[in-house]
Amino acid sequence: MTARPTHIGAQVARVEDDRLLSGGARFAADIALPGMVEAAFYRSPLPHARIVGVGAGDALEIPGAFGPFTAGDMTDVSPYPDFDEHARPVGIFPLARERVRYAGAPIAVMVADDRYRAEDACDLLDVDLDPLDPVVTTDAALAPGAPLLYPDWPDNVVIGFPVDNPDANAEFDGRMAVSGRYEVGRHTGVPMETRGVVAEFREGRLTVWSSTQFPHIARTMLSYCLPLDENDIRVIVPDVGGGFGVKAEFYPEEVTIPWLALRLGRPVRWIEDRREHLLATCHARDLVLDLEAAVDEDGRFRAVRGMAVQDLGAAEMYPFGYSPAFTAIGHITGPYRIPHQSVGLLAVATNKTPCGAYRGFGIPEATFAIERLMDKAADRLGIGRNEIRRRNLIGQGDIPYTTSAGAIVDSGSHREAFEETVRVTAERVEHWRAVLGDDPGIRVGSGVVNYIEGVTPTYFMTTGHWTAYDSCSVRVNPDGTAVVSVGVSTSGQGLESMLTTLTAEALGVRRDQVRVVMGDTDRTPYGLGSWGSRSTNVASGALRIASDRLLEKATRIAAHLLEASPEDIEAHDGALSVRGSPGASVTWQQVATAANIRTVDLPEGVEPGLEAAATYEPPGIEHVPDEYGRVNAAATYTNASHAAVVSVDTGTGQVRMLEYIVAHDCGTVINPQIVRGQVVGGVAQGIGGALLEQLHYDEWGNPQSTSFLDYHLPGATEIPTMQVLHFESPAPAMPWGAKGAGEAGIIGPGPAIAAAVEDALSGMGVAEITRTPITAPYVLSLLPTP
Amino acid sequence: MKPVPDPAGSVAVSMEVNGRTVERTVNSRRLLADLLRDELRLTGTHLGCEHGVCGACTVLVDGQPVRSCLMLAVQADGCEVTTVEGITPKDGLSPMQQAFKDHHGLQCGFCTPGFLMTLAGVEPEDHPDEESVRELLAGNLCRCTGYEGIVDAVMAAWDRSR
């Protein structure tokens, strides 16, 4: 390697920011096309009902209204294929057929000249629904004789994955068992931009603008559902106002709106409102983990066993809503040396909004359960909560370490990050106790937790179809500017900036010579989009291979132009130079002009053009688990230690975040500001889920959280100051050693805050905190009645 | 059977938007946000909730921060309206916009114009320290940043040490 300056780790401004700051960005709702009409959906007001009929009522008295369109009109539409042979087939159809299974399910759609009139028209439809008994909890769904959501099924189980591992069971002989039932409540991503779809069918081609995280997958799915070839479909992702996983689902509206454009011959726009978003965009979590650990007297965990039960809602979600629960099982032992596990899964259909992906994707649930159990074991044994972790954490000598779930931890700073977090946290607790004084009604506490996060995972267990690779093509224009197009797709994380930096690094062009193209199926190579903290790993891998190929050719051309040997050429800062001879240099423009225009200047045997393409699947990813669920499902593993410092008002039960400490290791840091932003933003979302956010249903299955008055997102006064301590353990097998950073922050807050609240209330005879959100009434309920 | 809505017709309005006089005939129920976005194509103003909580649609009306999703276009008749496009210099960024960029005060950028307009409508001296800045910002929701970069940006743009 050369010793030239590197772009890696440099703090540079994001290339996205100017347009976003000035109002110049273009989001889905900003798209307006000549002749465009707007659509509004009639959604089920009932959680469970048979559809008797949909009539126009007075809807067509609204000037310019068309419709209603229902499933019965979609005779040329195919249901989503059911790709998981182990799960019950759901046969998702864009509009409800015969039955609705959650309040908010789309039944019919109206269009009009603007959204006001389309919504008026929906209000005037004559829809006849015959109510069915709702199934509101997993217990009710699993009870004998429960009403069935899918009448063809024998019960309400979408997928069951029982695990009975004798090696794990044997560890329980003669050992102390510690058990608990841990529940992470129903909450979800809630990006500030809702979903939106705009579609136009023109000259035999369908163009769809969608706020999706996976444009190529969306195009393929459209080709499965609509009578069009993929060639006839273009999916464009405009600027996206946050995704967090909930836009990595393929939604019914993404078929219905394009279908309407085909049917009407006019462009159609649908922009979800916030109420629809809280009803019809996927929910998440809602997982109960019954977990039992076999623990030695010195606190060492030998095995965990138990069951994950997920309230999946109506199951009409693709990619699969139960995949996060599998990921939870895959992370159940965290960064601890626990030799055996035996944890199964039951995903149950209920009459609630279908669950799907949300940042963290099962790992927050797993971490909540194992960290709570570790606290409980420590308390039972009289070992300190930090000390028990110290005795169980994997260390450098253990790496590479294969967890009992089959994850191969290739690198990390598990003990180092933990010890530093413990040290800093102790100081900060001292500080806050001094600041808050000795008011007996306000008590300060802290909790430290650890986790690992598999990043860049296979998509095969989530889709039953796609796997793990992605792609990149690099082209150098005659003027020396580089165009990099990739299959990943941004929703605001800063991927353009990341790829700009890596292209400059790989090719030796200047950052301002790089143009990144993403989110357009006509202009980018096939790829799987952005989810699973994968984009940095997969895009950089493909970029590295393509860049190396391109650079090799450019080097030969430069050597020829400079009458030097290719081995002596190095590329840096927009030029290709002879090493050690600064005067002997050509610009990328000279090389690219030779390659693209003046091919008479090319050396013999070098073909015209200056571009290269590559695909990349990180090594070592397994796509199918064994009978005990073991699988190395991710390319590499980040680690972190989190600490919450809280105060608790013993009179009101109010928990206040005082400070949050994160020691985070995502391998090589490409842009420290972006990584810190991902960590801090993730922690903030995690705090929301731990303390505030709850998608509540009444006992009849009616959703109660349908606006921001009922669903409380954290604001600037609820998120504390954070300390982020960076550790860098490069991933040995990844290009540049980086590990994805997108999801990590959200994983720790639940168990860290739970432990901190218990710590604050220690000595008061408080019951164990076993669920989130940790609301004030919940805290009060844990205190012994005076 | 529900009555067929009969919006009470259209109203001629005149307002000054980003320094230019705008005259339109608008439906009486049309929101100011929709007039700005759909008719004037000033799409920097974003709609995040349409019920006045998230603050993404904040604009200035006669210099005061207002949620354009909670105000009818006809109510802005005779007013001066300023959007994010109106506070952006012809070349480059305003000092506050630059501070957001320098301090990573935005990720997806959807909420950002609302924050900028809230900040454009207040006096810095009314918000002298971090706690009061956070109070000020508590009316705007951001789902990406955890507010750290936003608070840093405001403190820097207003020359506050932390």
Tab-separated table of C-alpha atoms in Angstrom, chain A residues 13-14 17-18 20-23 25 27 29-32 38 58 61-62 114-117 120 123-124 188-194 240-242 244 269 273-274 358 491-492 673-674 676-678 680-681 684-685 693 707-709 711 713-717 719-722, chain B residues 1-5 7 27 29-31 34 37-38 41 43-51 53-54 56 84-85 88 93 96-98 100-104 106-113 116 130-131 133-135 137-138 140-148 151 162:
chain	number	residue	atom	x	y	z
A	13	ALA	CA	-19.281	17.648	4.617
A	14	ARG	CA	-22.095	15.552	3.218
A	17	ASP	CA	-26.944	18.562	2.553
A	18	ASP	CA	-27.248	21.640	0.339
A	20	LEU	CA	-31.966	19.305	1.765
A	21	LEU	CA	-31.245	22.567	3.571
A	22	SER	CA	-32.472	24.850	0.828
A	23	GLY	CA	-35.798	23.231	-0.002
A	25	ALA	CA	-34.735	18.212	-2.469
A	27	PHE	CA	-39.509	13.827	-2.116
A	29	ALA	CA	-44.981	14.207	-2.428
A	30	ASP	CA	-43.150	16.877	-4.421
A	31	ILE	CA	-43.663	15.082	-7.729
A	32	ALA	CA	-46.406	16.502	-9.918
A	38	GLU	CA	-54.674	11.800	-6.635
A	58	ASP	CA	-72.774	9.169	-3.286
A	61	GLU	CA	-71.259	13.166	-6.880
A	62	ILE	CA	-67.860	14.562	-6.008
A	114	ASP	CA	-56.914	16.447	-5.775
A	115	ARG	CA	-56.602	14.665	-2.470
A	116	TYR	CA	-59.353	16.690	-0.819
A	117	ARG	CA	-61.900	15.399	-3.304
A	120	ASP	CA	-64.404	13.238	0.188
A	123	ASP	CA	-66.089	9.168	2.858
A	124	LEU	CA	-69.196	8.756	0.692
A	188	THR	CA	-42.313	1.230	14.924
A	189	GLY	CA	-40.038	3.379	12.784
A	190	VAL	CA	-42.258	6.397	12.102
A	191	PRO	CA	-40.078	8.312	9.652
A	192	MET	CA	-40.992	11.994	9.415
A	193	GLU	CA	-41.874	11.443	5.762
A	194	THR	CA	-44.776	9.052	5.345
A	240	VAL	CA	-36.619	9.698	1.078
A	241	GLY	CA	-37.404	11.216	4.447
A	242	GLY	CA	-36.229	8.378	6.628
A	244	PHE	CA	-35.679	2.813	9.381
A	269	ARG	CA	-50.214	10.108	-6.884
A	273	ASP	CA	-51.259	10.704	5.704
A	274	ARG	CA	-50.043	10.196	9.262
A	358	TYR	CA	-37.757	-1.757	12.000
A	491	SER	CA	-33.212	7.099	2.735
A	492	GLY	CA	-31.209	9.849	4.359
A	673	GLN	CA	-19.570	12.525	11.839
A	674	ILE	CA	-21.948	10.263	9.941
A	676	ARG	CA	-21.780	9.358	15.291
A	677	GLY	CA	-25.027	10.643	13.783
A	678	GLN	CA	-26.215	7.113	13.131
A	680	VAL	CA	-26.933	9.014	18.372
A	681	GLY	CA	-30.033	8.917	16.174
A	684	ALA	CA	-32.796	8.413	20.383
A	685	GLN	CA	-35.180	6.038	18.638
A	693	GLU	CA	-43.781	4.838	22.076
A	707	SER	CA	-51.952	10.405	15.550
A	708	PHE	CA	-48.935	12.077	17.123
A	709	LEU	CA	-51.196	13.050	19.997
A	711	TYR	CA	-48.114	8.137	19.653
A	713	LEU	CA	-42.150	10.561	19.603
A	714	PRO	CA	-39.242	11.856	21.689
A	715	GLY	CA	-38.455	15.543	21.294
A	716	ALA	CA	-35.370	17.638	21.939
A	717	THR	CA	-36.066	17.852	25.679
A	719	ILE	CA	-33.232	13.040	24.472
A	720	PRO	CA	-30.223	13.590	26.722
A	721	THR	CA	-26.662	14.535	25.995
A	722	MET	CA	-24.697	11.553	24.787
B	1	MET	CA	-76.363	8.887	4.281
B	2	LYS	CA	-73.705	11.485	4.874
B	3	PRO	CA	-74.135	14.853	3.227
B	4	VAL	CA	-72.046	15.452	0.136
B	5	PRO	CA	-69.392	17.988	1.096
B	7	PRO	CA	-66.893	23.410	0.258
B	27	ASN	CA	-60.844	26.862	-2.331
B	29	ARG	CA	-60.761	24.836	2.766
B	30	ARG	CA	-57.361	24.655	1.118
B	31	LEU	CA	-54.503	24.578	3.591
B	34	ASP	CA	-51.071	22.897	0.014
B	37	ARG	CA	-46.603	23.226	-2.238
B	38	ASP	CA	-49.042	22.326	-4.969
B	41	ARG	CA	-44.503	24.653	-6.161
B	43	THR	CA	-42.022	22.105	-2.065
B	44	GLY	CA	-39.412	22.835	0.582
B	45	THR	CA	-42.266	23.063	3.068
B	46	HIS	CA	-43.012	19.481	4.106
B	47	LEU	CA	-46.049	17.809	5.612
B	48	GLY	CA	-45.180	15.293	8.297
B	49	CYS	CA	-48.410	14.860	10.235
B	50	GLU	CA	-51.018	17.384	9.063
B	51	HIS	CA	-52.229	17.788	12.614
B	53	VAL	CA	-47.519	18.213	16.060
B	54	CYS	CA	-44.385	17.540	14.039
B	56	ALA	CA	-42.159	20.004	9.455
B	84	VAL	CA	-37.330	27.826	3.452
B	85	GLU	CA	-36.812	28.871	-0.152
B	88	THR	CA	-31.934	30.550	1.337
B	93	LEU	CA	-26.376	28.828	2.529
B	96	MET	CA	-27.910	28.778	10.241
B	97	GLN	CA	-28.141	26.456	7.233
B	98	GLN	CA	-24.346	26.283	7.134
B	100	PHE	CA	-26.695	22.599	10.302
B	101	LYS	CA	-24.368	21.307	7.600
B	102	ASP	CA	-21.231	21.751	9.676
B	103	HIS	CA	-22.709	20.029	12.732
B	104	HIS	CA	-24.565	17.205	10.980
B	106	LEU	CA	-29.732	16.787	9.400
B	107	GLN	CA	-29.809	13.309	7.938
B	108	CYS	CA	-32.825	12.673	5.727
B	109	GLY	CA	-33.607	16.379	5.744
B	110	PHE	CA	-37.377	16.038	5.741
B	111	CYS	CA	-37.908	17.868	9.046
B	112	THR	CA	-35.080	20.331	8.415
B	113	PRO	CA	-36.983	23.186	6.733
B	116	LEU	CA	-34.961	26.295	10.093
B	130	GLU	CA	-28.837	24.874	25.774
B	131	GLU	CA	-31.841	24.100	27.930
B	133	VAL	CA	-32.720	26.050	22.941
B	134	ARG	CA	-33.963	22.520	23.505
B	135	GLU	CA	-37.255	23.907	24.791
B	137	LEU	CA	-36.827	23.004	19.417
B	138	ALA	CA	-39.224	20.717	21.286
B	140	ASN	CA	-40.316	20.217	15.962
B	141	LEU	CA	-39.811	16.488	15.642
B	142	CYS	CA	-36.774	14.864	14.069
B	143	ARG	CA	-36.542	11.096	13.779
B	144	CYS	CA	-32.971	10.805	12.460
B	145	THR	CA	-30.551	12.898	14.457
B	146	GLY	CA	-31.484	12.518	18.116
B	147	TYR	CA	-31.339	16.349	18.055
B	148	GLU	CA	-27.652	16.459	18.965
B	151	VAL	CA	-28.678	21.671	19.083
B	162	ARG	CA	-21.443	24.599	25.458
